[in-house]
Coordinates of C-alpha atoms and ligand atoms in Angstrom, one line a residue:
M1 CA 26.5 36.8 -8.4
N2 CA 25.2 36.9 -11.9
L3 CA 21.9 34.7 -12.9
Q4 CA 24.2 32.0 -14.5
E5 CA 26.5 31.6 -11.2
I6 CA 23.2 31.5 -9.0
Y7 CA 22.0 29.0 -11.4
E8 CA 25.1 26.9 -11.0
S9 CA 25.8 27.4 -7.2
K10 CA 22.2 25.2 -7.0
V11 CA 23.1 22.5 -9.6
V12 CA 23.4 18.9 -7.5
T13 CA 22.8 15.7 -8.1
A14 CA 19.3 13.4 -7.3
E15 CA 21.4 11.9 -4.8
Q16 CA 22.8 14.9 -3.0
A17 CA 19.4 16.4 -3.3
V18 CA 17.6 13.9 -1.5
K19 CA 19.5 14.1 1.5
K20 CA 18.0 17.3 2.4
I21 CA 15.0 15.3 3.4
K22 CA 14.8 14.8 6.9
S23 CA 12.7 11.8 8.8
G24 CA 9.2 12.9 10.1
N25 CA 9.1 15.7 7.2
R26 CA 6.6 16.1 5.0
V27 CA 7.5 16.1 1.1
V28 CA 4.7 17.4 -1.5
T29 CA 5.9 16.2 -4.9
G30 CA 4.4 17.2 -8.4
H31 CA 2.1 14.5 -9.8
A32 CA 0.2 13.4 -13.0
C33 CA 2.3 14.1 -16.1
G34 CA 4.7 16.3 -14.2
E35 CA 5.8 13.8 -12.0
P36 CA 9.4 14.7 -11.2
T37 CA 10.3 11.0 -11.5
D38 CA 14.5 11.1 -11.0
V39 CA 14.5 12.7 -7.6
I40 CA 11.4 10.6 -6.4
A41 CA 13.1 7.4 -7.5
A42 CA 16.2 8.9 -5.8
M43 CA 14.2 9.3 -2.6
V44 CA 13.3 5.9 -2.7
A45 CA 16.6 4.7 -3.2
N46 CA 17.6 6.6 -0.1
C47 CA 15.0 5.1 2.1
E48 CA 17.4 3.5 4.6
E49 CA 18.0 7.3 5.9
Y50 CA 14.3 8.1 6.5
T51 CA 11.9 6.8 8.9
N52 CA 8.2 8.0 9.0
V53 CA 8.6 10.4 5.7
E54 CA 5.1 11.7 4.3
I55 CA 4.5 11.9 0.9
V56 CA 1.6 13.9 -0.6
H57 CA 0.9 14.0 -4.2
M58 CA -2.7 13.9 -6.4
V59 CA -3.1 12.0 -9.6
P60 CA 0.0 9.3 -9.5
M61 CA 1.4 8.3 -13.2
G62 CA 4.7 7.2 -12.1
K63 CA 5.5 3.9 -10.0
A64 CA 4.7 5.2 -6.8
E65 CA 7.5 2.7 -5.1
F66 CA 7.4 4.5 -1.7
A67 CA 3.9 3.0 -1.3
N68 CA 5.2 -0.6 -2.1
K69 CA 4.9 -3.1 0.8
G70 CA 8.0 -3.0 3.1
M71 CA 8.1 0.7 2.6
E72 CA 5.8 1.4 5.6
K73 CA 8.9 2.2 8.0
H74 CA 10.2 4.8 5.7
F75 CA 7.3 6.5 4.1
T76 CA 3.9 6.8 4.7
H77 CA 1.8 7.8 1.4
N78 CA -1.3 10.7 1.7
A79 CA -3.0 10.8 -1.4
I80 CA -4.9 13.7 -2.3
F81 CA -6.4 11.9 -5.2
A82 CA -5.8 8.0 -5.6
G83 CA -5.0 6.2 -8.6
G84 CA -3.7 3.1 -10.3
P85 CA -0.3 2.6 -8.1
T86 CA -1.5 3.9 -4.6
R87 CA -5.3 2.5 -4.5
E88 CA -4.0 -1.1 -3.1
A89 CA -1.5 1.0 -0.5
I90 CA -4.5 2.7 0.7
V91 CA -6.5 -0.5 0.7
E92 CA -4.0 -2.4 2.9
G93 CA -3.4 0.6 5.1
R94 CA 0.5 1.6 3.9
A95 CA -1.4 4.9 2.7
D96 CA -3.7 7.4 3.7
F97 CA -6.7 9.9 1.6
T98 CA -7.4 13.4 2.4
P99 CA -10.5 14.3 1.0
C100 CA -10.1 18.0 -0.2
Y101 CA -11.7 20.1 -3.2
F102 CA -9.1 20.3 -5.8
S103 CA -9.7 24.2 -5.6
E104 CA -8.4 24.5 -1.7
V105 CA -5.4 22.2 -1.8
P106 CA -3.5 25.5 -1.8
E107 CA -4.8 26.2 1.3
L108 CA -3.9 23.3 3.0
F109 CA -0.3 24.2 2.7
K110 CA -0.7 28.1 3.2
K111 CA -3.4 27.6 6.5
G112 CA -0.9 25.2 7.9
Y113 CA -3.2 22.1 7.6
L114 CA -0.4 20.6 5.9
P115 CA 2.6 22.6 6.1
V116 CA 5.1 22.0 3.8
D117 CA 8.8 20.9 4.4
V118 CA 10.2 19.7 1.3
A119 CA 8.6 20.4 -2.4
I120 CA 9.4 18.3 -5.3
V121 CA 8.9 20.0 -8.3
Q122 CA 9.5 19.8 -11.9
L123 CA 10.4 22.8 -14.6
S124 CA 11.5 23.8 -17.4
P125 CA 15.2 25.4 -18.3
P126 CA 15.2 29.5 -17.0
D127 CA 14.5 32.2 -19.2
K128 CA 17.0 35.1 -19.4
N129 CA 15.7 36.3 -16.0
G130 CA 15.9 33.3 -14.4
N131 CA 12.4 32.6 -14.6
C132 CA 11.1 28.5 -15.0
S133 CA 7.9 27.7 -16.1
F134 CA 5.6 25.0 -14.4
G135 CA 5.4 23.3 -17.6
V136 CA 2.5 20.7 -17.7
S137 CA 1.6 21.0 -14.1
N138 CA 0.9 24.0 -12.4
D139 CA -2.1 23.2 -10.1
Y140 CA -1.1 22.8 -6.6
T141 CA 2.8 22.2 -7.6
K142 CA 3.5 25.9 -7.7
P143 CA 1.6 26.6 -4.1
A144 CA 3.7 24.0 -2.5
A145 CA 6.9 25.5 -3.6
K146 CA 5.8 28.8 -2.6
F147 CA 4.9 27.7 1.1
A148 CA 7.6 24.8 1.3
K149 CA 10.7 25.2 3.8
I150 CA 12.8 23.7 0.8
V151 CA 12.2 23.3 -3.0
I152 CA 14.3 20.7 -5.1
A153 CA 13.5 21.3 -8.6
E154 CA 14.0 19.1 -11.5
I155 CA 14.8 21.4 -14.4
N156 CA 14.1 19.3 -17.8
E157 CA 15.3 20.4 -21.3
K158 CA 11.8 18.2 -22.5
M159 CA 9.5 20.3 -20.5
P160 CA 7.3 22.9 -22.3
K161 CA 7.5 26.7 -21.1
T162 CA 3.4 27.2 -20.5
M163 CA 2.6 30.8 -20.6
G164 CA 0.3 32.5 -17.8
D165 CA 1.1 32.7 -14.1
S166 CA 3.4 29.8 -14.4
F167 CA 7.0 30.4 -13.3
I168 CA 9.2 30.4 -10.0
N169 CA 12.9 32.4 -10.0
I170 CA 15.7 30.2 -9.6
S171 CA 16.1 32.6 -6.8
E172 CA 13.5 30.8 -4.8
I173 CA 14.6 27.3 -5.5
D174 CA 16.9 25.7 -3.3
Y175 CA 18.6 22.8 -5.3
I176 CA 18.6 21.9 -9.2
V177 CA 18.7 18.7 -10.5
E178 CA 18.9 18.5 -14.3
V179 CA 17.5 16.1 -16.1
N180 CA 16.4 15.2 -19.6
H181 CA 13.9 12.3 -19.4
P182 CA 10.8 12.7 -21.6
I183 CA 7.7 14.2 -20.3
I184 CA 5.1 11.4 -19.3
E185 CA 2.6 11.1 -21.8
L186 CA -1.1 10.0 -21.3
K187 CA -2.0 6.7 -23.4
Q188 CA -5.1 8.0 -25.7
P189 CA -7.9 5.9 -24.4
K190 CA -10.0 3.9 -27.1
I191 CA -13.6 5.4 -27.8
S192 CA -16.2 2.6 -27.9
E193 CA -19.8 2.9 -29.5
I194 CA -21.3 3.6 -26.0
E195 CA -19.0 6.4 -25.3
K196 CA -19.6 8.0 -29.0
A197 CA -23.4 8.3 -28.2
I198 CA -22.8 9.9 -24.7
G199 CA -20.4 12.4 -26.3
E200 CA -23.4 12.9 -28.8
N201 CA -25.9 13.8 -25.9
C202 CA -23.4 16.0 -24.2
A203 CA -22.7 17.6 -27.7
S204 CA -26.2 18.2 -28.0
L205 CA -26.4 20.4 -25.4
V206 CA -23.3 22.6 -26.2
E207 CA -24.6 26.2 -27.7
D208 CA -21.8 28.2 -30.2
G209 CA -19.6 30.6 -27.8
S210 CA -19.8 28.2 -24.6
T211 CA -16.7 27.8 -22.5
L212 CA -15.5 24.2 -21.6
Q213 CA -14.6 22.1 -18.8
L214 CA -13.8 18.2 -19.7
G215 CA -12.3 15.7 -17.3
I216 CA -9.8 12.8 -18.8
G217 CA -10.9 9.6 -20.7
A218 CA -12.4 8.5 -23.4
I219 CA -15.8 10.3 -22.8
P220 CA -14.4 13.9 -22.9
D221 CA -12.5 13.0 -25.9
A222 CA -15.9 11.9 -27.3
V223 CA -17.5 14.8 -26.7
L224 CA -14.6 16.5 -28.5
L225 CA -15.5 14.0 -31.7
F226 CA -18.9 15.9 -31.9
L227 CA -17.9 19.4 -31.5
K228 CA -16.5 20.0 -34.8
D229 CA -19.6 21.8 -36.1
K230 CA -19.7 24.0 -33.2
K231 CA -18.5 27.7 -33.5
D232 CA -16.1 29.9 -31.1
L233 CA -15.9 27.2 -28.5
G234 CA -13.7 27.9 -25.3
I235 CA -11.8 26.4 -23.0
H236 CA -11.8 27.1 -18.9
S237 CA -10.4 23.9 -17.9
E238 CA -8.6 21.9 -15.1
M239 CA -7.4 19.8 -17.4
I240 CA -7.0 19.2 -21.2
S241 CA -5.4 16.5 -23.5
D242 CA -4.6 16.0 -27.1
G243 CA -8.4 16.0 -28.5
V244 CA -8.6 20.1 -27.5
V245 CA -5.2 20.7 -30.2
D246 CA -7.6 19.0 -33.2
L247 CA -10.3 21.8 -32.4
V248 CA -7.7 24.7 -32.2
E249 CA -6.4 24.0 -35.4
A250 CA -9.8 23.0 -36.7
G251 CA -10.6 26.7 -35.7
V252 CA -13.6 25.7 -33.6
I253 CA -11.7 26.6 -30.6
T254 CA -11.3 30.1 -30.8
G255 CA -12.2 31.8 -27.2
K256 CA -13.9 34.7 -29.1
N257 CA -16.5 34.6 -26.9
K258 CA -15.1 34.2 -23.7
T259 CA -16.3 36.5 -21.1
L260 CA -12.9 35.9 -18.8
H261 CA -9.5 35.5 -20.5
N262 CA -11.2 36.5 -24.0
G263 CA -9.2 34.3 -26.6
K264 CA -7.3 32.1 -24.2
I265 CA -7.5 28.7 -23.2
V266 CA -7.1 28.8 -19.4
V267 CA -5.8 25.3 -17.7
T268 CA -4.0 24.0 -14.5
F269 CA -2.5 20.9 -15.7
L270 CA -2.1 19.0 -19.0
M271 CA -2.2 15.2 -19.7
G272 CA -1.7 14.2 -23.2
S273 CA 1.1 13.6 -26.0
K274 CA 4.2 15.2 -27.1
R275 CA 1.7 16.8 -29.5
L276 CA 0.1 18.6 -27.0
Y277 CA 3.5 19.4 -25.1
D278 CA 4.2 20.8 -28.5
F279 CA 1.3 22.8 -28.8
V280 CA 1.1 24.5 -25.3
D281 CA 5.1 25.4 -25.7
N282 CA 5.4 29.3 -25.4
N283 CA 2.1 29.5 -26.9
P284 CA 0.3 32.5 -25.9
M285 CA -2.6 31.1 -26.4
V286 CA -2.8 28.9 -23.5
E287 CA -2.3 30.2 -20.1
M288 CA -1.8 28.1 -17.0
Y289 CA -2.7 29.4 -13.6
S290 CA -2.5 27.3 -10.0
V291 CA -5.8 25.8 -8.8
D292 CA -6.7 28.3 -6.7
Y293 CA -7.5 30.4 -9.5
V294 CA -8.9 28.0 -12.3
N295 CA -10.9 26.0 -10.1
N296 CA -12.7 28.8 -7.8
P297 CA -16.0 28.2 -8.7
D298 CA -16.8 32.4 -8.6
I299 CA -13.9 32.6 -11.1
I300 CA -15.4 29.5 -13.5
A301 CA -18.5 31.5 -13.3
Q302 CA -17.5 34.4 -14.8
N303 CA -17.5 32.7 -18.0
N304 CA -20.8 33.1 -19.5
K305 CA -22.3 29.6 -21.2
M306 CA -20.0 27.5 -19.3
V307 CA -20.1 23.9 -19.8
C308 CA -18.8 21.5 -17.4
I309 CA -18.6 17.9 -17.9
N310 CA -17.7 15.1 -15.7
S311 CA -17.9 11.2 -14.3
A312 CA -19.7 9.2 -12.1
V313 CA -19.0 5.9 -10.6
Q314 CA -22.9 5.4 -9.5
I315 CA -25.7 7.9 -9.1
D316 CA -28.6 7.6 -7.2
F317 CA -32.6 8.1 -7.1
M318 CA -31.8 11.5 -5.5
G319 CA -29.4 12.6 -8.3
Q320 CA -26.5 12.2 -5.7
V321 CA -23.0 11.3 -7.7
N322 CA -20.2 9.2 -6.6
A323 CA -17.4 9.5 -8.5
E324 CA -14.5 8.2 -6.2
C325 CA -15.4 5.1 -4.4
I326 CA -16.1 1.9 -5.4
G327 CA -17.7 0.8 -1.8
Q328 CA -15.4 1.9 0.9
T329 CA -12.4 1.3 -2.0
Q330 CA -10.9 4.8 -2.6
I331 CA -10.5 4.7 -6.5
S332 CA -10.1 8.3 -7.2
G333 CA -11.1 11.8 -5.7
V334 CA -13.4 14.6 -6.0
G335 CA -10.7 16.6 -7.9
G336 CA -11.9 19.4 -9.6
Q337 CA -15.4 18.0 -10.2
V338 CA -17.3 19.9 -7.6
D339 CA -15.7 23.1 -8.0
F340 CA -16.6 23.0 -12.1
V341 CA -20.4 21.6 -11.2
R342 CA -20.5 25.1 -8.8
G343 CA -18.9 27.6 -11.0
A344 CA -21.2 26.1 -14.1
N345 CA -24.2 26.0 -12.1
K346 CA -23.4 30.0 -11.0
S347 CA -22.4 30.9 -14.6
K348 CA -24.6 32.9 -16.8
D349 CA -26.7 30.2 -18.9
G350 CA -24.1 27.6 -17.7
I351 CA -24.9 23.9 -17.4
A352 CA -22.9 21.2 -15.3
I353 CA -23.3 17.9 -17.0
M354 CA -22.4 14.2 -15.8
A355 CA -21.9 11.9 -18.2
M356 CA -21.1 8.2 -18.0
P357 CA -22.2 4.7 -19.3
S358 CA -25.3 3.6 -18.1
T359 CA -23.6 0.1 -16.8
A360 CA -20.2 -1.0 -15.4
C361 CA -18.3 -4.3 -15.0
K362 CA -19.3 -5.2 -18.9
G363 CA -22.9 -4.3 -18.2
K364 CA -23.4 -6.6 -15.3
I365 CA -23.7 -3.5 -12.8
S366 CA -26.1 -0.4 -13.5
K367 CA -24.8 2.9 -12.6
I368 CA -28.1 4.4 -12.1
V369 CA -28.9 2.3 -8.7
P370 CA -31.5 3.3 -5.6
I371 CA -28.9 3.6 -2.9
L372 CA -25.4 4.4 -3.2
D373 CA -23.3 1.3 -2.1
E374 CA -22.6 1.1 1.5
G375 CA -19.2 3.1 2.3
S376 CA -19.0 5.1 -0.8
A377 CA -18.6 9.1 -0.3
V378 CA -21.3 11.2 -1.9
T379 CA -18.9 13.3 -4.4
T380 CA -21.5 15.9 -5.6
G381 CA -24.6 16.5 -3.9
R382 CA -28.2 16.2 -5.0
N383 CA -28.6 20.5 -4.9
D384 CA -25.7 20.7 -7.1
V385 CA -26.3 18.1 -9.9
N386 CA -28.6 19.0 -12.9
Y387 CA -27.9 17.1 -16.4
V388 CA -27.1 13.6 -16.3
I389 CA -26.2 11.7 -19.3
T390 CA -26.0 8.5 -20.3
E391 CA -25.8 6.5 -23.9
Y392 CA -29.8 6.4 -23.4
G393 CA -30.5 10.1 -23.1
I394 CA -30.4 13.0 -20.8
A395 CA -32.1 13.5 -17.2
Q396 CA -32.6 17.0 -15.8
L397 CA -32.8 16.9 -12.6
K398 CA -32.7 20.9 -11.1
G399 CA -36.4 21.8 -10.1
K400 CA -37.4 18.0 -9.9
T401 CA -39.0 16.5 -7.1
L402 CA -37.7 12.9 -5.6
K403 CA -39.8 11.0 -7.4
Q404 CA -39.5 13.0 -10.6
R405 CA -35.7 12.9 -10.1
A406 CA -35.5 9.1 -9.9
R407 CA -38.1 8.5 -13.1
A408 CA -35.6 10.7 -15.2
L409 CA -32.8 8.6 -14.3
I410 CA -34.6 5.4 -14.8
N411 CA -35.6 6.5 -18.5
I412 CA -31.9 6.7 -18.9
A413 CA -30.9 3.7 -17.4
H414 CA -30.0 0.5 -19.1
P415 CA -33.1 -1.2 -20.1
D416 CA -31.6 -4.5 -18.9
F417 CA -32.0 -2.9 -15.4
R418 CA -35.0 -0.6 -15.8
N419 CA -37.7 -3.5 -14.7
E420 CA -35.6 -3.7 -11.1
L421 CA -35.3 0.0 -10.7
I422 CA -39.0 0.7 -11.3
I423 CA -40.0 -2.0 -8.7
E424 CA -37.6 -0.3 -6.0
F425 CA -38.8 2.9 -7.4
K426 CA -42.2 1.6 -6.2
K427 CA -41.5 0.4 -2.9
R428 CA -39.6 3.6 -1.9
F429 CA -41.8 6.3 -3.5
K430 CA -45.3 4.1 -2.9
C431 CA -46.8 5.1 -6.3
E432 CA -46.9 4.1 -9.6
F433 CA -43.8 4.6 -11.7
Ligands
COA501 N1 -19.6 -0.7 -10.0 C1 -18.5 -1.1 -9.8 N2 -17.5 -0.7 -10.3 C2 -17.8 0.3 -11.0 C3 -18.3 1.1 -11.4 C4 -19.7 0.8 -10.6 N3 -20.8 1.3 -10.4 N4 -18.3 1.8 -12.1 C5 -17.3 2.4 -12.7 N5 -16.5 1.1 -11.6 C6 -15.2 0.6 -11.8 C7 -14.9 0.3 -13.5 O1 -15.4 -0.9 -14.1 C8 -13.4 0.6 -13.8 O2 -12.6 -0.5 -13.3 P1 -11.1 -1.4 -13.7 O3 -10.2 -0.1 -13.4 O4 -11.0 -2.6 -13.1 O5 -11.5 -1.4 -15.2 C9 -13.1 1.7 -12.8 O6 -14.1 1.4 -11.7 C10 -13.0 3.0 -13.0 O7 -14.1 3.4 -14.0 P2 -14.2 3.8 -15.4 O8 -15.6 4.1 -15.8 O9 -13.1 3.2 -16.2 O10 -13.4 5.0 -15.0 P3 -13.0 6.5 -16.0 O11 -11.9 6.5 -16.4 O12 -14.1 7.2 -16.5 O13 -13.2 7.6 -14.8 C11 -14.5 8.5 -12.6 C12 -14.5 7.8 -13.9 C13 -15.8 8.8 -11.9 C14 -13.5 7.4 -11.8 C15 -13.6 9.9 -12.8 O14 -14.2 10.7 -13.7 C16 -13.0 10.5 -11.6 O15 -12.0 9.8 -11.1 N6 -13.7 11.5 -11.1 C17 -13.7 12.5 -10.1 C18 -12.7 13.5 -10.6 C19 -13.1 14.6 -11.4 O16 -14.5 14.5 -11.9 N7 -12.4 15.2 -11.6 C20 -12.6 16.5 -12.6 C21 -12.1 16.5 -13.9 S1 -10.4 15.6 -14.3

């Protein structure tokens, strides 16, 4: 059979494809903006055929209907990162959460902690050699397909062809479902004055020639606003969004000084608008690799002047960061936070930054606290955390004692909370502030 015949022999409808899933199977699906929505919808519609199918994925951007009330008999959801549609299911017991560094998720499949029965992924159409690109989401999706017993692939005309080690050959796919839906887009966040102040503080630590990792949301976008006068920045990041395109077009991001993958933007997944997806399509400047490579701290550290910027829910007096829980409620996950903090700490002249507003819940709660809320996870430990930034300034923690850390953090807390934090400081450390 030639390539075209091989391709055609594998084409089925979404309804036919999901019949290959059997009760008791573990199904790993693509996630974030690469979520294979048509096959997931067909799987949910076929729920009466299943009992106890485990659905594993990270960032939920679709409806996650398999985690809805009434689906318990058919599906259990195992979240490696919680999000809007799955948080309630975890709280209410219809879903559970597996803590894991993003860089180590592929190992869960490879080493048999979570053997994969079925991988459902979304890909670009094949090139003349039969290779399809993982497009906007390579991360754990490519490894899931590699270790799965059955691979079901949505082939989407609209999926950009991204470069790097981002391909799978049609010979490695079992069932092809042709789709033509738009790629999920991330709404661009509104950037407030507080986030602008945080962004400006972060940008003050970024030297020309640095390589950056930025997360999702308003703070990373605000940082990018203040980098317009920098020179020859590079990107080695878990993900990027539209803001990076502006800085490439402005000639600020060139990657010229990168000590690993010189001249290239290295990422593992993308979340943005069609503008970002058009930018990465067939663009050799952007290389995508799976997450066990991009987020490996030893790989990250090979970038000199690596600057990583992540966020937090709470930070305690010792510098322990909770970035994923509100009390006992799991709201996200560790993601790549610790991977990048450790990579940046090991990088020559690298710096790890935690950037967050000083308050939450419309100013009612301080995010700098004496003790993390009961039940919260410590996402990044006190030995790893270095720079903490709010709209009120910069606290540098490495090399500082417990008292010095607490003082530095209280000095960047919101002024409305500083007095009560100072009272707690005096009680705890038995000394003057
Ligand atoms: N106490 C109570 N609630 C708090 C809180 C606190 N100290 N801090 C935040 N919240 C609430 C907010 O009010 C908000 O609630 P809402 O959704 O009902 O509005 C919610 O938690 C999320 O907070 P927000 O500040 O809007 O979050 P964000 O989008 O800036 O994300 C993290 C912040 C920490 C949750 C996010 O960065 C994360 O998940 N990090 C871990 C993963 C990671 O770092 N990956 C690497 C980069 S991709």
